[in-house]
Tab-separated table of C-alpha atoms and ligand atoms in Angstrom:
chain	number	residue	atom	x	y	z
H	404	MET	CA	-19.221	45.750	25.470
H	405	ASP	CA	-19.841	42.326	23.755
H	406	ALA	CA	-22.850	40.335	24.019
H	407	TYR	CA	-22.963	37.393	26.459
H	408	GLN	CA	-23.158	34.823	22.867
H	409	ASN	CA	-20.091	36.087	21.529
H	410	VAL	CA	-17.975	35.336	24.636
H	411	GLY	CA	-19.365	31.677	24.378
H	412	ILE	CA	-18.411	31.250	20.564
H	413	ARG	CA	-14.884	32.720	20.923
H	414	ARG	CA	-14.330	30.340	24.112
H	415	ARG	CA	-15.798	27.148	22.509
H	416	MET	CA	-13.554	27.408	19.560
H	417	LYS	CA	-10.739	27.640	21.103
H	418	ARG	CA	-11.520	24.117	22.436
H	419	PHE	CA	-10.669	22.972	19.169
H	420	PHE	CA	-8.169	25.358	17.468
H	421	ARG	CA	-4.968	26.244	19.261
H	422	ARG	CA	-3.133	29.488	19.418
H	423	ASP	CA	-1.979	28.743	15.657
H	424	GLY	CA	-5.545	28.765	14.499
H	425	ARG	CA	-5.332	25.474	13.755
H	426	ALA	CA	-6.983	21.978	14.494
H	427	LEU	CA	-6.890	18.118	14.251
H	428	ILE	CA	-10.522	16.914	15.031
H	429	PHE	CA	-10.947	12.774	14.728
H	430	ALA	CA	-14.647	11.938	13.246
H	431	MET	CA	-16.694	9.196	14.238
H	432	ASP	CA	-20.265	9.245	12.235
H	433	HIS	CA	-19.629	6.596	10.188
H	434	GLY	CA	-21.094	3.857	12.073
H	435	PHE	CA	-24.374	5.577	11.067
H	436	GLU	CA	-23.424	7.477	7.795
H	437	HIS	CA	-21.238	4.692	5.872
H	438	GLY	CA	-21.871	1.735	8.291
H	439	PRO	CA	-20.258	-0.434	10.986
H	440	THR	CA	-18.491	-2.132	8.244
H	441	ASP	CA	-16.082	0.883	8.100
H	442	PHE	CA	-14.911	-0.608	11.422
H	443	GLU	CA	-14.375	-4.466	10.158
H	444	GLU	CA	-10.666	-3.325	9.483
H	445	HIS	CA	-9.852	-3.276	13.511
H	446	TRP	CA	-12.890	-4.336	14.951
H	447	GLU	CA	-12.179	-2.733	18.235
H	448	HIS	CA	-12.802	0.407	17.270
H	449	VAL	CA	-16.447	-0.231	16.318
H	450	ASN	CA	-16.399	0.510	20.386
H	451	PRO	CA	-16.374	4.361	20.645
H	452	ARG	CA	-14.973	4.661	23.817
H	453	ILE	CA	-11.766	2.595	23.088
H	454	ILE	CA	-10.932	4.907	20.000
H	455	ILE	CA	-11.973	8.065	21.500
H	456	LYS	CA	-9.190	7.086	24.609
H	457	LYS	CA	-6.581	6.179	21.959
H	458	VAL	CA	-6.979	9.953	20.475
H	459	MET	CA	-7.111	11.490	23.670
H	460	ARG	CA	-4.081	10.022	24.562
H	461	ALA	CA	-2.551	11.088	21.240
H	462	GLY	CA	-3.537	14.629	22.091
H	463	ILE	CA	-5.953	15.383	19.180
H	464	ASP	CA	-7.432	18.390	19.209
H	465	GLY	CA	-11.407	17.623	18.901
H	466	VAL	CA	-13.483	15.158	18.322
H	467	MET	CA	-17.056	15.095	16.361
H	468	MET	CA	-19.955	12.220	16.805
H	469	LEU	CA	-23.916	11.484	16.615
H	470	PRO	CA	-25.592	12.765	19.748
H	471	GLY	CA	-26.451	9.216	20.786
H	472	LEU	CA	-22.462	8.571	20.207
H	473	ALA	CA	-21.922	11.321	22.375
H	474	ARG	CA	-24.368	9.578	25.177
H	475	ILE	CA	-21.752	6.931	25.592
H	476	ALA	CA	-18.558	8.144	24.801
H	477	GLY	CA	-18.715	11.974	24.784
H	478	ASN	CA	-17.511	11.887	28.773
H	479	ASP	CA	-14.150	9.980	27.369
H	480	VAL	CA	-13.423	13.683	25.478
H	481	LYS	CA	-11.245	15.358	27.693
H	482	PRO	CA	-12.573	18.611	29.295
H	483	ASP	CA	-9.932	20.720	27.006
H	484	ARG	CA	-10.695	19.114	23.915
H	485	GLY	CA	-13.697	20.516	21.711
H	486	LEU	CA	-16.949	17.884	20.956
H	487	MET	CA	-18.808	18.664	17.873
H	488	ILE	CA	-21.967	17.166	17.666
H	489	LYS	CA	-23.670	16.988	14.306
H	490	LEU	CA	-27.178	17.164	14.617
H	491	THR	CA	-27.953	15.847	10.512
H	492	SER	CA	-27.298	12.660	9.478
H	493	LYS	CA	-28.314	9.892	6.658
H	494	THR	CA	-27.387	6.206	5.908
H	495	ASN	CA	-26.360	4.561	3.493
H	496	LEU	CA	-29.393	2.335	3.345
H	497	ARG	CA	-31.965	4.914	1.745
H	498	PRO	CA	-33.138	4.359	-1.997
H	499	LYS	CA	-30.092	6.474	-3.480
H	500	ASP	CA	-31.891	9.509	-4.187
H	501	ASP	CA	-32.669	10.260	-0.876
H	502	GLN	CA	-29.267	9.783	0.417
H	503	LEU	CA	-29.369	13.582	-1.345
H	504	LEU	CA	-30.719	14.326	1.762
H	505	GLN	CA	-29.660	14.751	5.523
H	506	SER	CA	-32.345	14.458	8.020
H	507	GLN	CA	-32.356	15.979	11.567
H	508	LEU	CA	-31.901	13.272	14.185
H	509	GLY	CA	-31.225	15.757	17.288
H	510	TYR	CA	-31.613	19.262	18.279
H	511	VAL	CA	-29.448	22.336	19.518
H	512	GLU	CA	-31.095	21.570	23.364
H	513	ASP	CA	-29.627	17.604	22.996
H	514	ALA	CA	-26.085	19.054	21.950
H	515	VAL	CA	-26.243	21.563	24.968
H	516	LYS	CA	-26.838	18.918	27.321
H	517	LEU	CA	-24.391	16.521	26.189
H	518	GLY	CA	-21.988	19.139	26.555
H	519	ALA	CA	-20.624	20.124	22.975
H	520	ASP	CA	-18.616	22.915	22.297
H	521	ALA	CA	-19.796	23.049	18.488
H	522	ILE	CA	-22.600	22.345	17.088
H	523	ALA	CA	-22.378	20.585	13.424
H	524	ALA	CA	-24.589	19.902	10.433
H	525	THR	CA	-24.387	19.738	6.855
H	526	VAL	CA	-25.612	20.913	3.563
H	527	TYR	CA	-25.786	19.423	0.260
H	528	TRP	CA	-25.135	22.286	-2.056
H	529	GLY	CA	-26.464	21.427	-5.643
H	530	SER	CA	-28.588	18.597	-3.949
H	531	PRO	CA	-32.439	18.667	-5.402
H	532	GLN	CA	-32.939	18.787	-1.386
H	533	GLU	CA	-30.671	21.613	-0.920
H	534	ASP	CA	-33.957	23.714	0.265
H	535	ALA	CA	-34.572	21.756	3.167
H	536	MET	CA	-31.101	21.467	4.433
H	537	MET	CA	-30.246	25.321	4.373
H	538	ARG	CA	-33.167	25.835	6.213
H	539	GLN	CA	-32.439	22.731	8.812
H	540	PHE	CA	-28.815	24.975	8.672
H	541	ALA	CA	-30.245	28.328	9.232
H	542	GLU	CA	-32.448	26.943	12.203
H	543	ILE	CA	-29.696	24.978	13.773
H	544	ALA	CA	-27.448	27.989	13.458
H	545	SER	CA	-29.337	30.578	14.339
H	546	TYR	CA	-30.395	28.898	18.140
H	547	ALA	CA	-26.874	27.425	18.544
H	548	HIS	CA	-25.514	30.874	18.068
H	549	ASP	CA	-28.075	32.453	20.334
H	550	LEU	CA	-27.192	30.242	23.134
H	551	GLY	CA	-23.538	31.056	22.104
H	552	PHE	CA	-22.188	27.781	20.605
H	553	PRO	CA	-20.210	27.781	17.377
H	554	VAL	CA	-21.711	26.257	14.142
H	555	VAL	CA	-19.877	23.923	11.647
H	556	GLN	CA	-20.683	23.354	8.175
H	557	PHE	CA	-19.979	20.064	6.540
H	558	ALA	CA	-20.433	22.144	3.064
H	559	TYR	CA	-20.611	19.293	0.496
H	560	PRO	CA	-21.076	20.080	-3.203
H	561	ARG	CA	-23.369	17.147	-4.237
H	562	GLY	CA	-26.493	16.168	-6.608
H	563	PRO	CA	-26.817	14.966	-10.376
H	564	TYR	CA	-26.732	18.597	-11.557
H	565	ILE	CA	-23.217	18.969	-10.330
H	566	ASN	CA	-21.854	16.314	-11.666
H	567	GLU	CA	-23.294	17.283	-15.267
H	568	LYS	CA	-21.899	21.017	-14.787
H	569	TYR	CA	-18.427	20.594	-13.694
H	570	GLY	CA	-17.815	16.800	-13.904
H	571	LYS	CA	-16.966	16.102	-10.371
H	572	LYS	CA	-18.042	17.494	-6.824
H	573	GLU	CA	-14.486	17.992	-5.848
H	574	ASP	CA	-14.088	20.513	-8.713
H	575	TYR	CA	-12.389	23.859	-7.011
H	576	ARG	CA	-15.327	25.812	-8.827
H	577	VAL	CA	-17.801	24.166	-6.656
H	578	VAL	CA	-16.221	23.282	-3.639
H	579	MET	CA	-15.448	27.030	-3.443
H	580	TYR	CA	-19.237	27.709	-3.829
H	581	GLY	CA	-20.005	25.508	-1.246
H	582	ALA	CA	-17.727	26.915	0.826
H	583	ARG	CA	-18.757	30.339	0.034
H	584	ALA	CA	-22.161	29.398	0.592
H	585	ALA	CA	-20.927	27.999	4.129
H	586	VAL	CA	-19.884	31.453	4.842
H	587	GLU	CA	-23.047	33.369	3.866
H	588	SER	CA	-25.261	30.688	6.029
H	589	GLY	CA	-23.699	31.767	9.172
H	590	ALA	CA	-21.241	28.939	9.447
H	591	ASP	CA	-18.265	29.317	12.043
H	592	MET	CA	-16.355	26.117	10.849
H	593	ILE	CA	-16.633	24.796	7.418
H	594	LYS	CA	-15.481	20.992	6.289
H	595	THR	CA	-15.210	20.213	2.967
H	596	TYR	CA	-13.505	18.095	0.199
H	597	TRP	CA	-9.807	18.521	-0.998
H	598	THR	CA	-9.823	19.802	-4.639
H	599	GLY	CA	-6.786	18.295	-5.788
H	600	SER	CA	-3.974	21.189	-5.474
H	601	ARG	CA	-2.684	23.445	-2.737
H	602	GLU	CA	-3.370	26.678	-5.443
H	603	THR	CA	-7.186	25.187	-5.840
H	604	PHE	CA	-7.479	24.802	-1.902
H	605	ALA	CA	-6.193	28.000	-1.506
H	606	LYS	CA	-9.063	29.767	-3.544
H	607	VAL	CA	-11.673	27.473	-1.148
H	608	VAL	CA	-9.829	29.077	1.680
H	609	ASP	CA	-9.652	32.647	-0.037
H	610	ALA	CA	-13.893	32.002	-0.726
H	611	ALA	CA	-14.212	31.345	3.036
H	612	ALA	CA	-13.354	35.399	3.776
H	613	GLY	CA	-11.739	34.110	6.885
H	614	VAL	CA	-13.536	31.337	8.333
H	615	PRO	CA	-11.862	28.463	9.089
H	616	VAL	CA	-11.690	25.701	6.418
H	617	LEU	CA	-11.078	21.946	7.480
H	618	LEU	CA	-10.191	19.391	5.200
H	619	SER	CA	-12.695	16.562	5.542
H	620	GLY	CA	-10.569	13.320	5.657
H	621	GLY	CA	-11.649	10.407	3.171
H	622	ALA	CA	-10.956	6.929	2.528
H	623	LYS	CA	-8.049	5.649	4.527
H	624	THR	CA	-4.604	5.583	2.203
H	625	ASP	CA	-2.447	2.544	2.328
H	626	ASN	CA	0.985	4.420	2.598
H	627	PRO	CA	0.299	6.652	5.692
H	628	VAL	CA	2.694	9.336	4.611
H	629	ASP	CA	0.635	9.923	1.598
H	630	PHE	CA	-2.143	11.261	3.981
H	631	LEU	CA	0.474	13.113	6.040
H	632	LYS	CA	1.282	14.935	2.616
H	633	LEU	CA	-2.522	15.693	1.413
H	634	VAL	CA	-2.743	17.447	5.188
H	635	TRP	CA	0.602	19.297	4.544
H	636	ASP	CA	-1.179	20.691	1.163
H	637	VAL	CA	-4.304	22.100	2.961
H	638	ILE	CA	-2.068	23.771	5.668
H	639	GLU	CA	0.325	25.246	2.784
H	640	ALA	CA	-2.922	26.577	0.908
H	641	GLY	CA	-3.817	28.040	4.309
H	642	GLY	CA	-6.738	25.601	5.498
H	643	ALA	CA	-7.005	25.335	9.233
H	644	GLY	CA	-6.766	21.687	9.539
H	645	ALA	CA	-8.406	18.602	9.002
H	646	VAL	CA	-11.638	16.441	10.294
H	647	VAL	CA	-10.275	12.686	9.869
H	648	GLY	CA	-12.003	9.500	10.744
H	649	ARG	CA	-10.760	6.590	8.148
H	650	ASN	CA	-7.197	7.580	8.374
H	651	ILE	CA	-7.060	7.327	12.121
H	652	PHE	CA	-9.642	4.541	13.310
H	653	GLN	CA	-8.569	1.811	10.211
H	654	ARG	CA	-5.281	1.699	11.763
H	655	GLU	CA	-3.970	-0.548	13.670
H	656	ASP	CA	-2.653	1.634	15.863
H	657	PRO	CA	-3.490	4.883	15.327
H	658	GLU	CA	-1.661	6.637	18.034
H	659	PRO	CA	1.850	7.355	15.953
H	660	PHE	CA	-0.255	8.286	13.353
H	661	ILE	CA	-1.891	10.922	15.220
H	662	LYS	CA	1.099	12.414	16.537
H	663	ALA	CA	2.508	12.814	13.164
H	664	LEU	CA	-0.023	14.661	11.745
H	665	LEU	CA	0.018	16.886	14.726
H	666	ARG	CA	3.170	17.550	13.914
H	667	VAL	CA	2.115	18.192	10.578
H	668	VAL	CA	-0.916	20.956	11.532
H	669	HIS	CA	0.634	22.454	14.570
H	670	ARG	CA	4.719	22.700	14.216
H	671	ASN	CA	4.654	22.794	10.305
H	672	GLU	CA	6.786	19.551	9.760
H	673	ASP	CA	7.801	18.003	6.771
H	674	PRO	CA	5.677	14.870	6.657
H	675	GLU	CA	8.101	12.291	5.894
H	676	GLU	CA	10.209	14.047	8.893
H	677	ALA	CA	7.397	13.865	11.185
H	678	ALA	CA	6.654	10.148	10.021
H	679	LYS	CA	10.180	9.310	10.834
H	680	ALA	CA	9.782	10.799	14.262
H	681	GLU	CA	6.766	8.888	15.054
H	682	GLY	CA	8.226	5.417	13.858
H	683	LEU	CA	6.196	4.923	10.763
H	684	LEU	CA	9.262	5.255	8.445
I	1669	LIG	O1	-18.732	13.750	6.242
I	1669	LIG	C1	-18.833	12.264	6.147
I	1669	LIG	C2	-19.408	11.510	5.273
I	1669	LIG	O2	-18.962	12.031	3.979
I	1669	LIG	P1	-19.350	10.825	2.576
I	1669	LIG	O3	-21.170	10.939	2.552
I	1669	LIG	O4	-18.464	9.603	2.961
I	1669	LIG	O5	-18.578	11.690	1.445
I	1669	LIG	C3	-18.761	11.704	7.270
I	1669	LIG	O6	-19.183	11.002	8.139
I	1669	LIG	C4	-17.330	12.095	8.082
I	1669	LIG	O7	-17.225	12.257	9.387
I	1669	LIG	C5	-16.157	13.030	7.158
I	1669	LIG	O8	-16.117	11.948	5.925
I	1669	LIG	C6	-14.652	12.520	7.847
I	1669	LIG	O9	-14.361	10.957	8.004
I	1669	LIG	P2	-13.389	10.613	7.396
I	1669	LIG	O10	-13.920	10.965	5.362
I	1669	LIG	O11	-11.792	10.987	7.058
I	1669	LIG	O12	-13.431	8.982	6.883
């Protein structure tokens, strides 16, 4: 017989991933990690309850937030969608060098109390503070797994040595390394950077050895179809979907855009066709 925890982990994974094994998740930790200026383009979206209602209506599969925001808007995440609570973060207000560390700002118990379906933490692989984040992740993952919660690692290569050795943090060799390190440290889902091509992203997916790899959205593209094409490439490369923030909340009307993204992620629709079907073209 299965251990109780394994049943819990599998059931909770299904709140994010549909039968096709893919998910589109809305990210809203920007008020903390980047600052509220990220919302200035469409200021009403600084209110988590307003944007969460919109993403729910559009049919998003899950939402990722920090604990305090989940206290305000976690209840607006429908019970059949995934709620991912992230327990580590940093502000952009810290001295630059200290921004290579994500600190713990909440505990597994907090996520459980908030009704989380998955628990997330970041590791900046290659950072001078890598050791602290590895330990933090190990503690969170071990306890969360004991309680039957899947654990998500935001596996981001970052730091001076990465730049020196690979030139940029999006080099597929180092993104692949981070994804593999996430797997070997016990992650059940991985969120990471785009590597620039389907071929290289497919290698990241291979290195993850069956653990689902989600794209970390990145800055808003002016043309919505460009972002749909990026997500299409992720899917074609074997990626499991995307965790998207700015490309959603920095658009005036995020609902048709999310619906088009869902067409690409779950129906393998061509990005231009998906955009046309939702009135974006
Ligand atoms: O990982 C994050 C920040 O990464 P960053 O330090 O900006 O590279 C999160 O704040 C976001 O949740 C993540 O980037 C997804 O949001 P978008 O990138 O799609 O806005």
